[in-house]
């Protein structure tokens, strides 16, 4: 039977969810038919994916954006630290290094009586992972992309 030990400090359920997502992201399926060798390989792959780093670039364009929140690389994969830029100059770009299965996310927030226009984009190695546009009196939301690590 394959067992994954809980690394100190984090809750077991969160760790198992993270491990399962990491294994799924690498395309590895380990079951009883594969025996202990496949199980060991799956655990090794989870460790590799969780520790691998990747770089993304966030872009926000438009007008009347009040603030931009984004995952800047701190925190844990399932509980990333959110950084904020108030009253950003547009167009705004920021390149960050994320780790493992941490999703890339950028969330512009705009509210203006004259109307807003906001587009956000996340790129990795020149490829657009996601892009969203919003218009109107108030716009919130943003772009969230799955980690390209192991995918």
PDB file of C-alpha atoms in Angstrom:
ATOM      1  CA  UNK A   1       0.000   0.000   0.000  1.00  0.00           C
ATOM      2  CA  UNK A   2       1.311   3.430  -0.959  1.00  0.00           C
ATOM      3  CA  UNK A   3       1.331   5.988   1.850  1.00  0.00           C
ATOM      4  CA  UNK A   4       2.191   9.622   1.639  1.00  0.00           C
ATOM      5  CA  UNK A   5       3.370  11.129   4.897  1.00  0.00           C
ATOM      6  CA  UNK A   6       2.074  14.504   5.995  1.00  0.00           C
ATOM      7  CA  UNK A   7       4.927  17.048   6.052  1.00  0.00           C
ATOM      8  CA  UNK A   8       4.816  18.840   9.400  1.00  0.00           C
ATOM      9  CA  UNK A   9       2.540  21.807   9.905  1.00  0.00           C
ATOM     10  CA  UNK A  10      -0.059  21.461   7.143  1.00  0.00           C
ATOM     11  CA  UNK A  11      -3.412  19.764   7.432  1.00  0.00           C
ATOM     12  CA  UNK A  12      -3.674  16.224   6.093  1.00  0.00           C
ATOM     13  CA  UNK A  13      -6.679  16.922   3.854  1.00  0.00           C
ATOM     14  CA  UNK A  14      -4.985  19.901   2.198  1.00  0.00           C
ATOM     15  CA  UNK A  15      -1.765  17.933   1.712  1.00  0.00           C
ATOM     16  CA  UNK A  16      -3.588  14.982   0.169  1.00  0.00           C
ATOM     17  CA  UNK A  17      -5.552  17.322  -2.169  1.00  0.00           C
ATOM     18  CA  UNK A  18      -2.290  18.964  -3.205  1.00  0.00           C
ATOM     19  CA  UNK A  19      -0.591  15.626  -3.758  1.00  0.00           C
ATOM     20  CA  UNK A  20      -3.493  14.231  -5.773  1.00  0.00           C
ATOM     21  CA  UNK A  21      -3.628  17.347  -7.962  1.00  0.00           C
ATOM     22  CA  UNK A  22       0.124  17.224  -8.494  1.00  0.00           C
ATOM     23  CA  UNK A  23      -0.018  13.551  -9.462  1.00  0.00           C
ATOM     24  CA  UNK A  24      -2.919  14.263 -11.821  1.00  0.00           C
ATOM     25  CA  UNK A  25      -1.034  17.191 -13.345  1.00  0.00           C
ATOM     26  CA  UNK A  26       1.937  14.954 -14.155  1.00  0.00           C
ATOM     27  CA  UNK A  27      -0.292  12.360 -15.798  1.00  0.00           C
ATOM     28  CA  UNK A  28       0.771   9.620 -13.399  1.00  0.00           C
ATOM     29  CA  UNK A  29      -1.766   7.099 -12.193  1.00  0.00           C
ATOM     30  CA  UNK A  30      -0.575   4.789  -9.438  1.00  0.00           C
ATOM     31  CA  UNK A  31      -2.766   1.956  -8.271  1.00  0.00           C
ATOM     32  CA  UNK A  32      -2.481  -1.485  -6.753  1.00  0.00           C
ATOM     33  CA  UNK A  33      -1.796  -3.038 -10.170  1.00  0.00           C
ATOM     34  CA  UNK A  34       1.403  -1.033 -10.503  1.00  0.00           C
ATOM     35  CA  UNK A  35       2.800  -2.187  -7.163  1.00  0.00           C
ATOM     36  CA  UNK A  36       5.155  -0.429  -4.807  1.00  0.00           C
ATOM     37  CA  UNK A  37       7.571   0.693  -7.543  1.00  0.00           C
ATOM     38  CA  UNK A  38       4.896   2.772  -9.281  1.00  0.00           C
ATOM     39  CA  UNK A  39       3.823   4.140  -5.907  1.00  0.00           C
ATOM     40  CA  UNK A  40       7.367   5.243  -5.124  1.00  0.00           C
ATOM     41  CA  UNK A  41       7.671   6.842  -8.569  1.00  0.00           C
ATOM     42  CA  UNK A  42       4.378   8.689  -8.032  1.00  0.00           C
ATOM     43  CA  UNK A  43       5.590  10.095  -4.703  1.00  0.00           C
ATOM     44  CA  UNK A  44       8.864  11.159  -6.359  1.00  0.00           C
ATOM     45  CA  UNK A  45       6.907  12.905  -9.138  1.00  0.00           C
ATOM     46  CA  UNK A  46       4.724  14.743  -6.587  1.00  0.00           C
ATOM     47  CA  UNK A  47       7.855  15.944  -4.792  1.00  0.00           C
ATOM     48  CA  UNK A  48       9.389  17.103  -8.081  1.00  0.00           C
ATOM     49  CA  UNK A  49       6.256  18.959  -9.234  1.00  0.00           C
ATOM     50  CA  UNK A  50       5.677  20.655  -5.888  1.00  0.00           C
ATOM     51  CA  UNK A  51       9.274  21.968  -5.829  1.00  0.00           C
ATOM     52  CA  UNK A  52       9.550  23.013  -9.495  1.00  0.00           C
ATOM     53  CA  UNK A  53       9.410  26.755 -10.183  1.00  0.00           C
ATOM     54  CA  UNK A  54       7.900  28.533 -13.168  1.00  0.00           C
ATOM     55  CA  UNK A  55       7.693  32.133 -14.323  1.00  0.00           C
ATOM     56  CA  UNK A  56       4.615  33.976 -15.572  1.00  0.00           C
ATOM     57  CA  UNK A  57       3.971  37.527 -16.693  1.00  0.00           C
ATOM     58  CA  UNK A  58       0.790  39.326 -15.689  1.00  0.00           C
ATOM     59  CA  UNK A  59      -0.517  42.120 -17.912  1.00  0.00           C
ATOM     60  CA  UNK A  60      -3.383  44.529 -17.218  1.00  0.00           C
ATOM     61  CA  UNK A  61      -4.576  47.139 -19.723  1.00  0.00           C
ATOM     62  CA  UNK A  62      -7.587  49.442 -19.859  1.00  0.00           C
ATOM     63  CA  UNK A  63      -8.687  52.518 -17.964  1.00  0.00           C
ATOM     64  CA  UNK A  64      -9.871  53.524 -14.503  1.00  0.00           C
ATOM     65  CA  UNK A  65      -8.339  50.549 -12.659  1.00  0.00           C
ATOM     66  CA  UNK A  66      -8.311  51.170  -8.900  1.00  0.00           C
ATOM     67  CA  UNK A  67      -6.103  48.263  -7.839  1.00  0.00           C
ATOM     68  CA  UNK A  68      -4.543  45.017  -9.005  1.00  0.00           C
ATOM     69  CA  UNK A  69      -4.164  41.926  -6.828  1.00  0.00           C
ATOM     70  CA  UNK A  70      -1.979  39.006  -7.886  1.00  0.00           C
ATOM     71  CA  UNK A  71      -0.276  35.830  -6.704  1.00  0.00           C
ATOM     72  CA  UNK A  72       3.310  36.938  -6.229  1.00  0.00           C
ATOM     73  CA  UNK A  73       4.892  33.616  -5.336  1.00  0.00           C
ATOM     74  CA  UNK A  74       4.661  33.646  -1.543  1.00  0.00           C
ATOM     75  CA  UNK A  75       2.522  31.417   0.612  1.00  0.00           C
ATOM     76  CA  UNK A  76       1.509  27.836  -0.082  1.00  0.00           C
ATOM     77  CA  UNK A  77       0.201  26.329  -3.319  1.00  0.00           C
ATOM     78  CA  UNK A  78      -3.384  26.145  -2.084  1.00  0.00           C
ATOM     79  CA  UNK A  79      -3.138  29.348  -0.019  1.00  0.00           C
ATOM     80  CA  UNK A  80      -0.988  31.800  -1.996  1.00  0.00           C
ATOM     81  CA  UNK A  81       0.004  35.190  -0.653  1.00  0.00           C
ATOM     82  CA  UNK A  82      -1.863  37.929  -2.515  1.00  0.00           C
ATOM     83  CA  UNK A  83       0.015  41.122  -3.301  1.00  0.00           C
ATOM     84  CA  UNK A  84      -1.721  44.417  -4.148  1.00  0.00           C
ATOM     85  CA  UNK A  85      -0.846  47.443  -6.275  1.00  0.00           C
ATOM     86  CA  UNK A  86      -3.076  50.476  -5.643  1.00  0.00           C
ATOM     87  CA  UNK A  87      -3.693  53.054  -8.394  1.00  0.00           C
ATOM     88  CA  UNK A  88      -1.502  51.272 -10.977  1.00  0.00           C
ATOM     89  CA  UNK A  89      -0.209  53.017 -14.075  1.00  0.00           C
ATOM     90  CA  UNK A  90      -1.613  51.223 -17.134  1.00  0.00           C
ATOM     91  CA  UNK A  91      -0.523  49.263 -19.047  1.00  0.00           C
ATOM     92  CA  UNK A  92       0.821  47.315 -16.070  1.00  0.00           C
ATOM     93  CA  UNK A  93       3.052  44.219 -16.253  1.00  0.00           C
ATOM     94  CA  UNK A  94       4.681  42.109 -13.591  1.00  0.00           C
ATOM     95  CA  UNK A  95       6.769  38.942 -13.954  1.00  0.00           C
ATOM     96  CA  UNK A  96       6.730  36.601 -10.958  1.00  0.00           C
ATOM     97  CA  UNK A  97       8.137  33.195 -10.081  1.00  0.00           C
ATOM     98  CA  UNK A  98       5.605  30.695  -8.736  1.00  0.00           C
ATOM     99  CA  UNK A  99       6.183  27.205  -7.366  1.00  0.00           C
ATOM    100  CA  UNK A 100       4.687  23.824  -8.126  1.00  0.00           C
ATOM    101  CA  UNK A 101       0.927  23.653  -8.528  1.00  0.00           C
ATOM    102  CA  UNK A 102       0.311  27.230  -7.356  1.00  0.00           C
ATOM    103  CA  UNK A 103      -2.067  28.826  -9.880  1.00  0.00           C
ATOM    104  CA  UNK A 104      -1.140  32.079 -11.588  1.00  0.00           C
ATOM    105  CA  UNK A 105      -3.749  34.772 -10.872  1.00  0.00           C
ATOM    106  CA  UNK A 106      -4.151  38.491 -11.503  1.00  0.00           C
ATOM    107  CA  UNK A 107      -7.288  40.374 -10.435  1.00  0.00           C
ATOM    108  CA  UNK A 108      -7.778  43.993 -11.523  1.00  0.00           C
ATOM    109  CA  UNK A 109     -10.540  45.917  -9.711  1.00  0.00           C
ATOM    110  CA  UNK A 110     -12.190  48.986 -11.242  1.00  0.00           C
ATOM    111  CA  UNK A 111     -15.204  51.129 -10.356  1.00  0.00           C
ATOM    112  CA  UNK A 112     -15.908  54.439 -12.080  1.00  0.00           C
ATOM    113  CA  UNK A 113     -19.110  56.325 -12.964  1.00  0.00           C
ATOM    114  CA  UNK A 114     -17.684  57.123 -16.409  1.00  0.00           C
ATOM    115  CA  UNK A 115     -17.142  53.423 -17.109  1.00  0.00           C
ATOM    116  CA  UNK A 116     -14.237  51.052 -17.040  1.00  0.00           C
ATOM    117  CA  UNK A 117     -12.399  48.871 -19.519  1.00  0.00           C
ATOM    118  CA  UNK A 118     -10.085  46.191 -18.219  1.00  0.00           C
ATOM    119  CA  UNK A 119      -8.199  43.344 -19.866  1.00  0.00           C
ATOM    120  CA  UNK A 120      -5.932  40.948 -18.002  1.00  0.00           C
ATOM    121  CA  UNK A 121      -3.582  38.354 -19.486  1.00  0.00           C
ATOM    122  CA  UNK A 122      -1.245  35.717 -18.073  1.00  0.00           C
ATOM    123  CA  UNK A 123       1.629  34.424 -20.217  1.00  0.00           C
ATOM    124  CA  UNK A 124       4.173  31.652 -19.683  1.00  0.00           C
ATOM    125  CA  UNK A 125       7.179  31.312 -22.011  1.00  0.00           C
ATOM    126  CA  UNK A 126       5.461  33.588 -24.545  1.00  0.00           C
ATOM    127  CA  UNK A 127       2.253  31.536 -24.609  1.00  0.00           C
ATOM    128  CA  UNK A 128      -1.001  33.120 -23.395  1.00  0.00           C
ATOM    129  CA  UNK A 129      -2.417  30.912 -20.631  1.00  0.00           C
ATOM    130  CA  UNK A 130      -5.573  32.991 -20.172  1.00  0.00           C
ATOM    131  CA  UNK A 131      -7.042  36.373 -21.091  1.00  0.00           C
ATOM    132  CA  UNK A 132     -10.238  38.092 -19.907  1.00  0.00           C
ATOM    133  CA  UNK A 133     -11.921  41.441 -20.640  1.00  0.00           C
ATOM    134  CA  UNK A 134     -14.536  43.388 -18.667  1.00  0.00           C
ATOM    135  CA  UNK A 135     -16.405  46.663 -19.233  1.00  0.00           C
ATOM    136  CA  UNK A 136     -19.019  48.742 -17.441  1.00  0.00           C
ATOM    137  CA  UNK A 137     -19.571  50.736 -14.293  1.00  0.00           C
ATOM    138  CA  UNK A 138     -17.673  48.270 -12.108  1.00  0.00           C
ATOM    139  CA  UNK A 139     -15.397  45.430 -13.110  1.00  0.00           C
ATOM    140  CA  UNK A 140     -13.888  42.770 -10.886  1.00  0.00           C
ATOM    141  CA  UNK A 141     -12.752  39.257 -11.604  1.00  0.00           C
ATOM    142  CA  UNK A 142      -9.560  38.626 -13.424  1.00  0.00           C
ATOM    143  CA  UNK A 143      -7.489  35.852 -14.853  1.00  0.00           C
ATOM    144  CA  UNK A 144      -6.611  32.577 -13.196  1.00  0.00           C
ATOM    145  CA  UNK A 145      -4.483  29.923 -14.905  1.00  0.00           C
ATOM    146  CA  UNK A 146      -3.495  26.419 -13.817  1.00  0.00           C
ATOM    147  CA  UNK A 147       0.146  25.813 -13.162  1.00  0.00           C
ATOM    148  CA  UNK A 148       1.975  24.704 -16.325  1.00  0.00           C
ATOM    149  CA  UNK A 149       4.298  22.556 -14.205  1.00  0.00           C
ATOM    150  CA  UNK A 150       3.947  18.892 -15.036  1.00  0.00           C
ATOM    151  CA  UNK A 151       1.296  19.575 -17.672  1.00  0.00           C
TER     152      UNK A 151
END
